[in-house]
PDB file of C-alpha atoms in Angstrom:
ATOM      1  CA  MET A  64     156.842 145.389  59.490  1.00 41.00           C
ATOM      2  CA  ARG A  65     155.222 142.212  60.932  1.00 43.00           C
ATOM      3  CA  ARG A  66     153.815 140.264  58.315  1.00 48.00           C
ATOM      4  CA  TYR A  67     150.023 139.697  57.933  1.00 47.00           C
ATOM      5  CA  PRO A  68     148.114 136.297  57.439  1.00 49.00           C
ATOM      6  CA  ARG A  69     147.434 136.602  53.716  1.00 49.00           C
ATOM      7  CA  HIS A  70     143.841 136.500  53.774  1.00 50.00           C
ATOM      8  CA  ASP A  71     143.894 139.633  56.528  1.00 75.00           C
ATOM      9  CA  TYR A  72     146.127 141.539  54.273  1.00 83.00           C
ATOM     10  CA  SER A  73     143.881 140.652  51.213  1.00 89.00           C
ATOM     11  CA  GLU A  74     140.654 141.645  53.284  1.00 92.00           C
ATOM     12  CA  MET A  75     142.034 145.202  54.354  1.00 94.00           C
ATOM     13  CA  SER A  76     143.294 145.669  50.905  1.00 95.00           C
ATOM     14  CA  GLU A  77     139.774 144.878  49.130  1.00 95.00           C
ATOM     15  CA  ALA A  78     137.729 146.738  51.958  1.00 96.00           C
ATOM     16  CA  LEU A  79     140.000 150.001  51.633  1.00 97.00           C
ATOM     17  CA  GLN A  80     139.901 149.996  47.779  1.00 97.00           C
ATOM     18  CA  GLN A  81     135.683 149.491  47.887  1.00 97.00           C
ATOM     19  CA  PHE A  82     135.158 151.979  50.831  1.00 97.00           C
ATOM     20  CA  PHE A  83     137.781 154.753  50.592  1.00 98.00           C
ATOM     21  CA  VAL A  84     139.021 154.200  46.895  1.00 98.00           C
ATOM     22  CA  THR A  85     142.539 153.802  48.641  1.00 98.00           C
ATOM     23  CA  THR A  86     145.191 151.217  47.459  1.00 96.00           C
ATOM     24  CA  ILE A  87     147.888 149.866  48.827  1.00 94.00           C
ATOM     25  CA  ARG A  88     150.921 150.449  47.034  1.00 89.00           C
ATOM     26  CA  VAL A  89     153.577 147.338  47.289  1.00 79.00           C
ATOM     27  CA  ASP A  90     156.359 148.707  45.342  1.00 68.00           C
ATOM     28  CA  CYS A  91     157.058 152.267  46.789  1.00 62.00           C
ATOM     29  CA  ASP A  92     158.491 153.603  43.386  1.00 66.00           C
ATOM     30  CA  ASP A  93     156.241 151.673  40.986  1.00 74.00           C
ATOM     31  CA  SER A  94     153.112 154.368  41.039  1.00 82.00           C
ATOM     32  CA  LYS A  95     150.664 155.078  38.196  1.00 87.00           C
ATOM     33  CA  TYR A  96     148.792 158.276  40.297  1.00 94.00           C
ATOM     34  CA  PRO A  97     150.529 161.254  38.770  1.00 95.00           C
ATOM     35  CA  PHE A  98     150.119 163.463  42.070  1.00 97.00           C
ATOM     36  CA  ARG A  99     152.076 163.530  45.413  1.00 96.00           C
ATOM     37  CA  VAL A 100     150.565 165.422  48.630  1.00 96.00           C
ATOM     38  CA  LYS A 101     153.648 167.169  48.576  1.00 96.00           C
ATOM     39  CA  ASP A 102     152.594 168.534  44.994  1.00 97.00           C
ATOM     40  CA  LEU A 103     149.569 170.536  46.858  1.00 97.00           C
ATOM     41  CA  LEU A 104     152.154 172.617  48.907  1.00 97.00           C
ATOM     42  CA  ASN A 105     153.585 174.161  45.664  1.00 97.00           C
ATOM     43  CA  ASP A 106     151.918 176.725  44.521  1.00 97.00           C
ATOM     44  CA  GLU A 107     152.207 175.931  40.592  1.00 97.00           C
ATOM     45  CA  LYS A 108     151.526 172.429  40.899  1.00 98.00           C
ATOM     46  CA  ARG A 109     148.847 172.625  43.612  1.00 98.00           C
ATOM     47  CA  ASN A 110     146.827 175.173  41.313  1.00 97.00           C
ATOM     48  CA  SER A 111     147.306 173.196  38.009  1.00 97.00           C
ATOM     49  CA  ILE A 112     145.591 170.557  40.094  1.00 98.00           C
ATOM     50  CA  LEU A 113     142.852 172.687  41.414  1.00 98.00           C
ATOM     51  CA  HIS A 114     142.267 173.925  38.295  1.00 97.00           C
ATOM     52  CA  GLU A 115     141.631 170.888  36.850  1.00 97.00           C
ATOM     53  CA  GLN A 116     139.716 169.481  39.759  1.00 96.00           C
ATOM     54  CA  ALA A 117     137.530 172.626  39.474  1.00 96.00           C
ATOM     55  CA  ALA A 118     136.849 172.392  35.543  1.00 95.00           C
ATOM     56  CA  GLN A 119     135.746 168.571  36.204  1.00 94.00           C
ATOM     57  CA  GLN A 120     132.961 169.959  38.602  1.00 93.00           C
ATOM     58  CA  GLY A 121     132.106 172.896  36.062  1.00 91.00           C
ATOM     59  CA  LEU A 122     133.599 175.343  38.587  1.00 94.00           C
ATOM     60  CA  GLN A 123     136.561 177.966  38.289  1.00 94.00           C
ATOM     61  CA  LEU A 124     139.411 178.011  40.854  1.00 95.00           C
ATOM     62  CA  GLY A 125     139.368 182.082  41.498  1.00 92.00           C
ATOM     63  CA  GLY A 126     136.174 182.398  39.747  1.00 91.00           C
ATOM     64  CA  LYS A 127     132.595 180.937  40.427  1.00 88.00           C
ATOM     65  CA  GLY A 128     132.566 178.120  42.587  1.00 93.00           C
ATOM     66  CA  SER A 129     136.225 178.724  43.619  1.00 97.00           C
ATOM     67  CA  VAL A 130     135.180 178.358  47.439  1.00 98.00           C
ATOM     68  CA  ALA A 131     133.238 175.193  46.779  1.00 97.00           C
ATOM     69  CA  VAL A 132     136.617 173.714  45.219  1.00 97.00           C
ATOM     70  CA  GLY A 133     138.312 174.252  48.291  1.00 98.00           C
ATOM     71  CA  THR A 134     135.872 172.592  50.848  1.00 98.00           C
ATOM     72  CA  LEU A 135     134.884 169.841  48.542  1.00 97.00           C
ATOM     73  CA  PHE A 136     138.679 169.126  48.371  1.00 98.00           C
ATOM     74  CA  ALA A 137     138.595 168.947  52.267  1.00 98.00           C
ATOM     75  CA  LYS A 138     135.370 166.594  52.129  1.00 97.00           C
ATOM     76  CA  ARG A 139     137.081 164.377  49.469  1.00 97.00           C
ATOM     77  CA  TYR A 140     140.583 164.262  50.947  1.00 98.00           C
ATOM     78  CA  SER A 141     138.744 163.036  54.139  1.00 98.00           C
ATOM     79  CA  VAL A 142     138.231 159.738  52.573  1.00 98.00           C
ATOM     80  CA  PHE A 143     141.761 159.304  52.882  1.00 98.00           C
ATOM     81  CA  VAL A 144     141.627 160.019  56.391  1.00 98.00           C
ATOM     82  CA  MET A 145     139.239 157.471  56.751  1.00 98.00           C
ATOM     83  CA  SER A 146     140.915 154.805  55.189  1.00 98.00           C
ATOM     84  CA  VAL A 147     144.072 155.632  57.628  1.00 98.00           C
ATOM     85  CA  ILE A 148     141.630 155.291  60.383  1.00 98.00           C
ATOM     86  CA  SER A 149     139.622 152.053  59.337  1.00 97.00           C
ATOM     87  CA  ALA A 150     143.533 150.234  58.615  1.00 96.00           C
ATOM     88  CA  LEU A 151     144.298 151.213  62.271  1.00 95.00           C
ATOM     89  CA  SER A 152     140.693 150.351  64.045  1.00 96.00           C
ATOM     90  CA  LEU A 153     139.893 147.445  61.996  1.00 95.00           C
ATOM     91  CA  TYR A 154     143.244 146.177  60.895  1.00 93.00           C
ATOM     92  CA  ASP A 155     145.760 146.977  63.671  1.00 92.00           C
ATOM     93  CA  THR A 156     147.717 148.652  61.110  1.00 92.00           C
ATOM     94  CA  ILE A 157     149.291 151.829  59.990  1.00 93.00           C
ATOM     95  CA  LEU A 158     149.128 153.449  56.592  1.00 95.00           C
ATOM     96  CA  SER A 159     152.210 155.834  55.689  1.00 95.00           C
ATOM     97  CA  ILE A 160     150.760 159.343  55.406  1.00 97.00           C
ATOM     98  CA  ALA A 161     154.237 160.845  54.482  1.00 95.00           C
ATOM     99  CA  ASP A 162     153.835 163.625  51.860  1.00 92.00           C
ATOM    100  CA  ASP A 163     156.062 161.521  49.433  1.00 90.00           C
ATOM    101  CA  ASP A 164     154.246 158.190  50.127  1.00 93.00           C
ATOM    102  CA  VAL A 165     150.516 159.483  49.537  1.00 96.00           C
ATOM    103  CA  ARG A 166     149.616 160.052  45.962  1.00 96.00           C
ATOM    104  CA  PHE A 167     146.638 160.471  44.411  1.00 97.00           C
ATOM    105  CA  GLU A 168     144.655 161.111  41.104  1.00 98.00           C
ATOM    106  CA  LEU A 169     141.423 162.796  39.683  1.00 97.00           C
ATOM    107  CA  ASN A 170     138.758 160.750  38.740  1.00 96.00           C
ATOM    108  CA  GLY A 171     137.322 162.861  35.757  1.00 94.00           C
ATOM    109  CA  ALA A 172     134.240 163.989  38.056  1.00 92.00           C
ATOM    110  CA  GLY A 173     136.197 165.983  40.679  1.00 92.00           C
ATOM    111  CA  GLY A 174     136.925 163.114  43.101  1.00 95.00           C
ATOM    112  CA  MET A 175     140.038 161.644  43.945  1.00 98.00           C
ATOM    113  CA  ARG A 176     141.437 158.153  44.256  1.00 98.00           C
ATOM    114  CA  TYR A 177     144.441 157.602  46.777  1.00 98.00           C
ATOM    115  CA  GLU A 178     147.441 155.308  46.703  1.00 97.00           C
ATOM    116  CA  THR A 179     150.331 154.602  49.965  1.00 96.00           C
ATOM    117  CA  ARG A 180     151.939 152.013  51.248  1.00 93.00           C
ATOM    118  CA  LEU A 181     152.166 150.328  54.403  1.00 91.00           C
ATOM    119  CA  LYS A 182     154.002 151.578  57.511  1.00 88.00           C
ATOM    120  CA  SER A 183     153.824 148.858  59.729  1.00 76.00           C
ATOM    121  CA  SER A 184     151.358 146.546  61.359  1.00 71.00           C
ATOM    122  CA  PHE A 185     150.859 144.876  64.972  1.00 67.00           C
ATOM    123  CA  LEU A 186     149.157 141.553  65.786  1.00 55.00           C
ATOM    124  CA  GLU A 187     145.684 141.473  67.312  1.00 53.00           C
ATOM    125  CA  ASP A 188     147.255 140.253  70.493  1.00 58.00           C
ATOM    126  CA  GLY A 189     149.619 142.888  70.482  1.00 71.00           C
ATOM    127  CA  ASP A 190     150.622 144.923  73.673  1.00 83.00           C
ATOM    128  CA  PRO A 191     147.421 147.315  74.325  1.00 87.00           C
ATOM    129  CA  VAL A 192     149.697 149.929  76.043  1.00 89.00           C
ATOM    130  CA  GLN A 193     151.946 150.281  72.592  1.00 88.00           C
ATOM    131  CA  ARG A 194     148.666 150.009  70.487  1.00 90.00           C
ATOM    132  CA  ARG A 195     147.508 152.960  72.344  1.00 92.00           C
ATOM    133  CA  SER A 196     150.429 155.122  72.028  1.00 92.00           C
ATOM    134  CA  GLU A 197     150.720 154.045  68.313  1.00 92.00           C
ATOM    135  CA  SER A 198     146.823 155.270  67.939  1.00 94.00           C
ATOM    136  CA  GLY A 199     147.866 158.515  69.716  1.00 94.00           C
ATOM    137  CA  LEU A 200     151.036 159.468  67.674  1.00 94.00           C
ATOM    138  CA  LEU A 201     149.146 158.394  64.271  1.00 95.00           C
ATOM    139  CA  LYS A 202     146.246 160.970  65.156  1.00 96.00           C
ATOM    140  CA  LYS A 203     148.932 163.913  65.698  1.00 94.00           C
ATOM    141  CA  ARG A 204     150.875 162.496  62.535  1.00 96.00           C
ATOM    142  CA  MET A 205     147.533 163.023  60.680  1.00 97.00           C
ATOM    143  CA  LEU A 206     146.927 166.671  62.190  1.00 96.00           C
ATOM    144  CA  LEU A 207     150.404 167.867  61.246  1.00 95.00           C
ATOM    145  CA  HIS A 208     149.768 166.027  57.627  1.00 97.00           C
ATOM    146  CA  LEU A 209     146.474 167.966  57.349  1.00 97.00           C
ATOM    147  CA  GLU A 210     147.138 171.396  58.381  1.00 96.00           C
ATOM    148  CA  PRO A 211     149.575 172.542  55.675  1.00 97.00           C
ATOM    149  CA  VAL A 212     147.541 170.991  53.150  1.00 98.00           C
ATOM    150  CA  LEU A 213     144.111 172.326  54.287  1.00 98.00           C
ATOM    151  CA  ARG A 214     145.981 175.645  54.586  1.00 97.00           C
ATOM    152  CA  ALA A 215     147.208 175.736  51.177  1.00 98.00           C
ATOM    153  CA  VAL A 216     143.909 174.682  49.391  1.00 98.00           C
ATOM    154  CA  ALA A 217     142.267 177.200  51.435  1.00 98.00           C
ATOM    155  CA  VAL A 218     144.629 180.291  50.080  1.00 97.00           C
ATOM    156  CA  ALA A 219     144.200 178.935  46.751  1.00 98.00           C
ATOM    157  CA  THR A 220     140.564 178.919  46.861  1.00 98.00           C
ATOM    158  CA  GLY A 221     139.292 181.330  49.371  1.00 98.00           C
ATOM    159  CA  ALA A 222     137.557 178.378  51.138  1.00 98.00           C
ATOM    160  CA  SER A 223     137.798 178.757  55.123  1.00 97.00           C
ATOM    161  CA  ASP A 224     139.874 176.672  57.186  1.00 95.00           C
ATOM    162  CA  LYS A 225     137.293 176.323  59.943  1.00 95.00           C
ATOM    163  CA  VAL A 226     134.798 174.660  57.498  1.00 97.00           C
ATOM    164  CA  MET A 227     137.133 172.530  55.817  1.00 97.00           C
ATOM    165  CA  TRP A 228     138.393 171.310  59.232  1.00 97.00           C
ATOM    166  CA  SER A 229     134.781 170.812  60.148  1.00 96.00           C
ATOM    167  CA  LEU A 230     134.068 168.634  57.038  1.00 97.00           C
ATOM    168  CA  VAL A 231     136.861 166.449  57.941  1.00 98.00           C
ATOM    169  CA  ALA A 232     135.900 166.221  61.501  1.00 97.00           C
ATOM    170  CA  HIS A 233     132.264 165.258  60.143  1.00 98.00           C
ATOM    171  CA  ASN A 234     133.343 162.181  58.064  1.00 98.00           C
ATOM    172  CA  VAL A 235     135.718 161.275  61.071  1.00 98.00           C
ATOM    173  CA  GLN A 236     133.109 160.911  63.301  1.00 97.00           C
ATOM    174  CA  GLN A 237     130.497 159.337  61.259  1.00 98.00           C
ATOM    175  CA  LEU A 238     132.794 156.801  60.397  1.00 98.00           C
ATOM    176  CA  TYR A 239     133.442 156.216  64.039  1.00 98.00           C
ATOM    177  CA  ALA A 240     129.601 156.342  64.795  1.00 97.00           C
ATOM    178  CA  ARG A 241     128.941 153.636  61.728  1.00 97.00           C
ATOM    179  CA  MET A 242     131.599 151.247  62.878  1.00 97.00           C
ATOM    180  CA  ILE A 243     130.369 151.052  66.514  1.00 97.00           C
ATOM    181  CA  HIS A 244     127.072 150.899  65.756  1.00 97.00           C
ATOM    182  CA  ASP A 245     127.207 147.859  62.814  1.00 96.00           C
ATOM    183  CA  GLN A 246     128.095 144.296  64.677  1.00 96.00           C
ATOM    184  CA  SER A 247     128.666 143.090  61.415  1.00 95.00           C
ATOM    185  CA  ILE A 248     131.717 145.552  61.022  1.00 95.00           C
ATOM    186  CA  TRP A 249     133.229 145.171  64.501  1.00 95.00           C
ATOM    187  CA  LYS A 250     132.136 141.351  64.702  1.00 94.00           C
ATOM    188  CA  THR A 251     134.127 140.577  68.176  1.00 95.00           C
ATOM    189  CA  ASP A 252     133.823 142.253  71.346  1.00 97.00           C
ATOM    190  CA  GLU A 253     137.758 142.808  71.163  1.00 94.00           C
ATOM    191  CA  ARG A 254     137.436 144.708  67.957  1.00 94.00           C
ATOM    192  CA  LEU A 255     134.789 146.466  69.298  1.00 97.00           C
ATOM    193  CA  ALA A 256     136.703 147.731  72.114  1.00 96.00           C
ATOM    194  CA  LYS A 257     139.329 148.646  70.415  1.00 95.00           C
ATOM    195  CA  ILE A 258     137.447 150.929  67.816  1.00 97.00           C
ATOM    196  CA  GLN A 259     135.891 152.405  71.144  1.00 97.00           C
ATOM    197  CA  GLU A 260     139.371 153.088  72.223  1.00 97.00           C
ATOM    198  CA  ASP A 261     140.703 154.631  69.039  1.00 97.00           C
ATOM    199  CA  GLN A 262     137.360 156.750  68.886  1.00 97.00           C
ATOM    200  CA  SER A 263     138.082 158.215  72.086  1.00 96.00           C
ATOM    201  CA  ILE A 264     141.616 159.038  71.285  1.00 96.00           C
ATOM    202  CA  TRP A 265     140.910 160.578  67.957  1.00 97.00           C
ATOM    203  CA  LEU A 266     137.955 162.719  69.367  1.00 96.00           C
ATOM    204  CA  ASP A 267     139.472 163.688  72.580  1.00 92.00           C
ATOM    205  CA  ARG A 268     138.500 167.114  73.131  1.00 80.00           C
ATOM    206  CA  GLN A 269     141.362 168.006  75.016  1.00 70.00           C
ATOM    207  CA  ASN A 270     143.698 171.105  73.640  1.00 63.00           C
ATOM    208  CA  ASP A 271     140.924 171.552  71.214  1.00 60.00           C
ATOM    209  CA  ASN A 272     141.821 173.775  68.505  1.00 69.00           C
ATOM    210  CA  ALA A 273     140.737 174.543  65.156  1.00 70.00           C
ATOM    211  CA  CYS A 274     142.912 171.639  64.205  1.00 81.00           C
ATOM    212  CA  THR A 275     140.961 168.641  65.432  1.00 90.00           C
ATOM    213  CA  PHE A 276     138.495 165.975  64.585  1.00 95.00           C
ATOM    214  CA  ALA A 277     136.198 166.496  67.513  1.00 92.00           C
ATOM    215  CA  ASN A 278     134.036 169.576  66.326  1.00 88.00           C
ATOM    216  CA  GLU A 279     130.887 169.020  68.576  1.00 90.00           C
ATOM    217  CA  LEU A 280     128.101 167.716  65.816  1.00 95.00           C
ATOM    218  CA  GLN A 281     124.338 167.381  66.188  1.00 96.00           C
ATOM    219  CA  CYS A 282     122.683 163.753  65.372  1.00 97.00           C
ATOM    220  CA  PHE A 283     119.859 163.802  63.300  1.00 97.00           C
ATOM    221  CA  GLU A 284     116.734 162.659  65.350  1.00 96.00           C
ATOM    222  CA  HIS A 285     113.017 161.938  64.123  1.00 96.00           C
ATOM    223  CA  SER A 286     110.269 159.681  65.158  1.00 95.00           C
ATOM    224  CA  SER A 287     110.327 158.127  61.825  1.00 96.00           C
ATOM    225  CA  TRP A 288     114.080 157.545  61.586  1.00 96.00           C
ATOM    226  CA  GLN A 289     114.825 154.221  63.042  1.00 93.00           C
ATOM    227  CA  GLY A 290     118.319 153.892  61.060  1.00 93.00           C
ATOM    228  CA  PRO A 291     121.868 154.389  62.521  1.00 95.00           C
ATOM    229  CA  PRO A 292     123.517 157.194  64.254  1.00 96.00           C
ATOM    230  CA  PHE A 293     123.358 159.869  61.413  1.00 97.00           C
ATOM    231  CA  LEU A 294     125.607 163.306  62.220  1.00 98.00           C
ATOM    232  CA  ILE A 295     124.494 166.732  60.663  1.00 98.00           C
ATOM    233  CA  ARG A 296     127.477 168.597  59.122  1.00 97.00           C
ATOM    234  CA  ARG A 297     128.192 172.077  60.920  1.00 96.00           C
ATOM    235  CA  TYR A 298     128.801 173.746  57.528  1.00 97.00           C
ATOM    236  CA  CYS A 299     127.366 173.124  53.911  1.00 97.00           C
ATOM    237  CA  CYS A 300     129.983 171.756  51.711  1.00 97.00           C
ATOM    238  CA  LEU A 301     128.559 173.804  48.740  1.00 96.00           C
ATOM    239  CA  ALA A 302     128.599 170.518  46.557  1.00 94.00           C
ATOM    240  CA  TYR A 303     125.082 172.047  45.342  1.00 93.00           C
ATOM    241  CA  GLN A 304     126.969 174.308  43.256  1.00 93.00           C
ATOM    242  CA  VAL A 305     128.248 171.729  41.120  1.00 91.00           C
ATOM    243  CA  GLY A 306     126.806 170.932  37.927  1.00 75.00           C
ATOM    244  CA  SER A 307     123.487 172.389  36.696  1.00 68.00           C
ATOM    245  CA  GLY A 308     120.122 171.144  35.145  1.00 57.00           C
ATOM    246  CA  SER A 309     119.828 167.150  35.408  1.00 55.00           C
ATOM    247  CA  HIS A 310     123.331 167.205  36.484  1.00 59.00           C
ATOM    248  CA  ALA A 311     122.663 169.630  39.321  1.00 67.00           C
ATOM    249  CA  HIS A 312     124.293 167.949  42.809  1.00 79.00           C
ATOM    250  CA  GLY A 313     121.553 169.346  45.192  1.00 86.00           C
ATOM    251  CA  TYR A 314     122.129 169.556  48.932  1.00 94.00           C
ATOM    252  CA  CYS A 315     123.974 166.284  50.881  1.00 95.00           C
ATOM    253  CA  ASP A 316     121.806 164.296  53.185  1.00 95.00           C
ATOM    254  CA  SER A 317     123.958 165.367  55.993  1.00 97.00           C
ATOM    255  CA  CYS A 318     123.832 169.322  54.618  1.00 97.00           C
ATOM    256  CA  PRO A 319     122.703 171.894  57.845  1.00 97.00           C
ATOM    257  CA  LYS A 320     120.662 173.578  55.206  1.00 96.00           C
ATOM    258  CA  LEU A 321     118.171 170.583  55.048  1.00 96.00           C
ATOM    259  CA  ASP A 322     115.069 170.901  57.054  1.00 96.00           C
ATOM    260  CA  SER A 323     114.173 167.644  58.973  1.00 96.00           C
ATOM    261  CA  GLU A 324     111.572 166.216  56.833  1.00 97.00           C
ATOM    262  CA  SER A 325     113.716 166.833  53.557  1.00 96.00           C
ATOM    263  CA  ARG A 326     116.409 165.242  55.307  1.00 97.00           C
ATOM    264  CA  LEU A 327     114.529 162.221  56.298  1.00 97.00           C
ATOM    265  CA  ARG A 328     113.364 161.598  52.652  1.00 95.00           C
ATOM    266  CA  LYS A 329     116.571 161.619  51.670  1.00 94.00           C
ATOM    267  CA  LEU A 330     117.623 159.037  54.208  1.00 95.00           C
ATOM    268  CA  LEU A 331     114.803 156.939  53.824  1.00 94.00           C
ATOM    269  CA  GLN A 332     115.476 156.872  49.650  1.00 90.00           C
ATOM    270  CA  GLN A 333     119.231 155.320  50.293  1.00 83.00           C
TER     271      GLN A 333
END
C-alpha cells in the first residue's frame, strides 16, 4: 500500500468517521466491533443480530415490523457503501470490503457503526487509466459483496430484494449528486473530474439488473426549493413503523409517500 501524506490520511479518517460512522482499523486483528459481515451469511448469527436490531427499534423479527427491519438494514448498510465511495472519489483510496475485514456494531437505536481496513491507496497524480480500472473493479466487488448480504437479510425479514437495492441505490446517487453540487467538497477542477468519472462508472446502466446502483430516480422540483439536487426514493423504507408516540419516526424527507408541499416543509426545516 502506498503511503499517504499524514494530513491527507488524517483528513480522510475524520471525514469517514464523522459522515459515515466508519472507522479505519490499523491493526487487522485488533477490533472492538463484535460482528463481521460474514456473520450475516450464517443463519444463527444473522438472526441473532437482526433480533437485537429489531428490538432496539421496537420491532419484531418475524412479527410486527419484520419487513421494516430488512428495509432499514439496507438503508443503514448503504452508509458503509457511501464511505467506500467517498474514500475512492475524494481521497483516491480503496477500503477493504472483504467479509472478514468489514465489521460493525449496533448503536442501541437500530443503527450501525462500521470498521474496515485500508486495501490500497494511490497518488493523486497516478495513471488515470489505472484509476478508472480500479474504480470499475471496486464497483463490481461491491455489488458482489452486497448481493448475498441483502439476499440473506431479505429472506430472514421478508423484505423485498428489489426495495432493498433501491434504497441503497438512492443513497449512492444522492451522495454523488451532493459531492458534485458542492464546491466545498471537490475544491479543485481535477477532483471534480475524478468524482464525475467515478459517478459515470458506478451509475452506468449497461447490463442493468436488480443488483445495481443505477435505478432511475426522480429529482424533487418545487418553485420554492432553491437548494441542492434532492432525489426521491422509489420505495418507502418503512422507518415510520419505528417507535410510537413522541418517539415515532414519521416519513423521511425523501419518502415517495410525501406530497410536494410536505416535502418542501421538511427540507426547509433542516
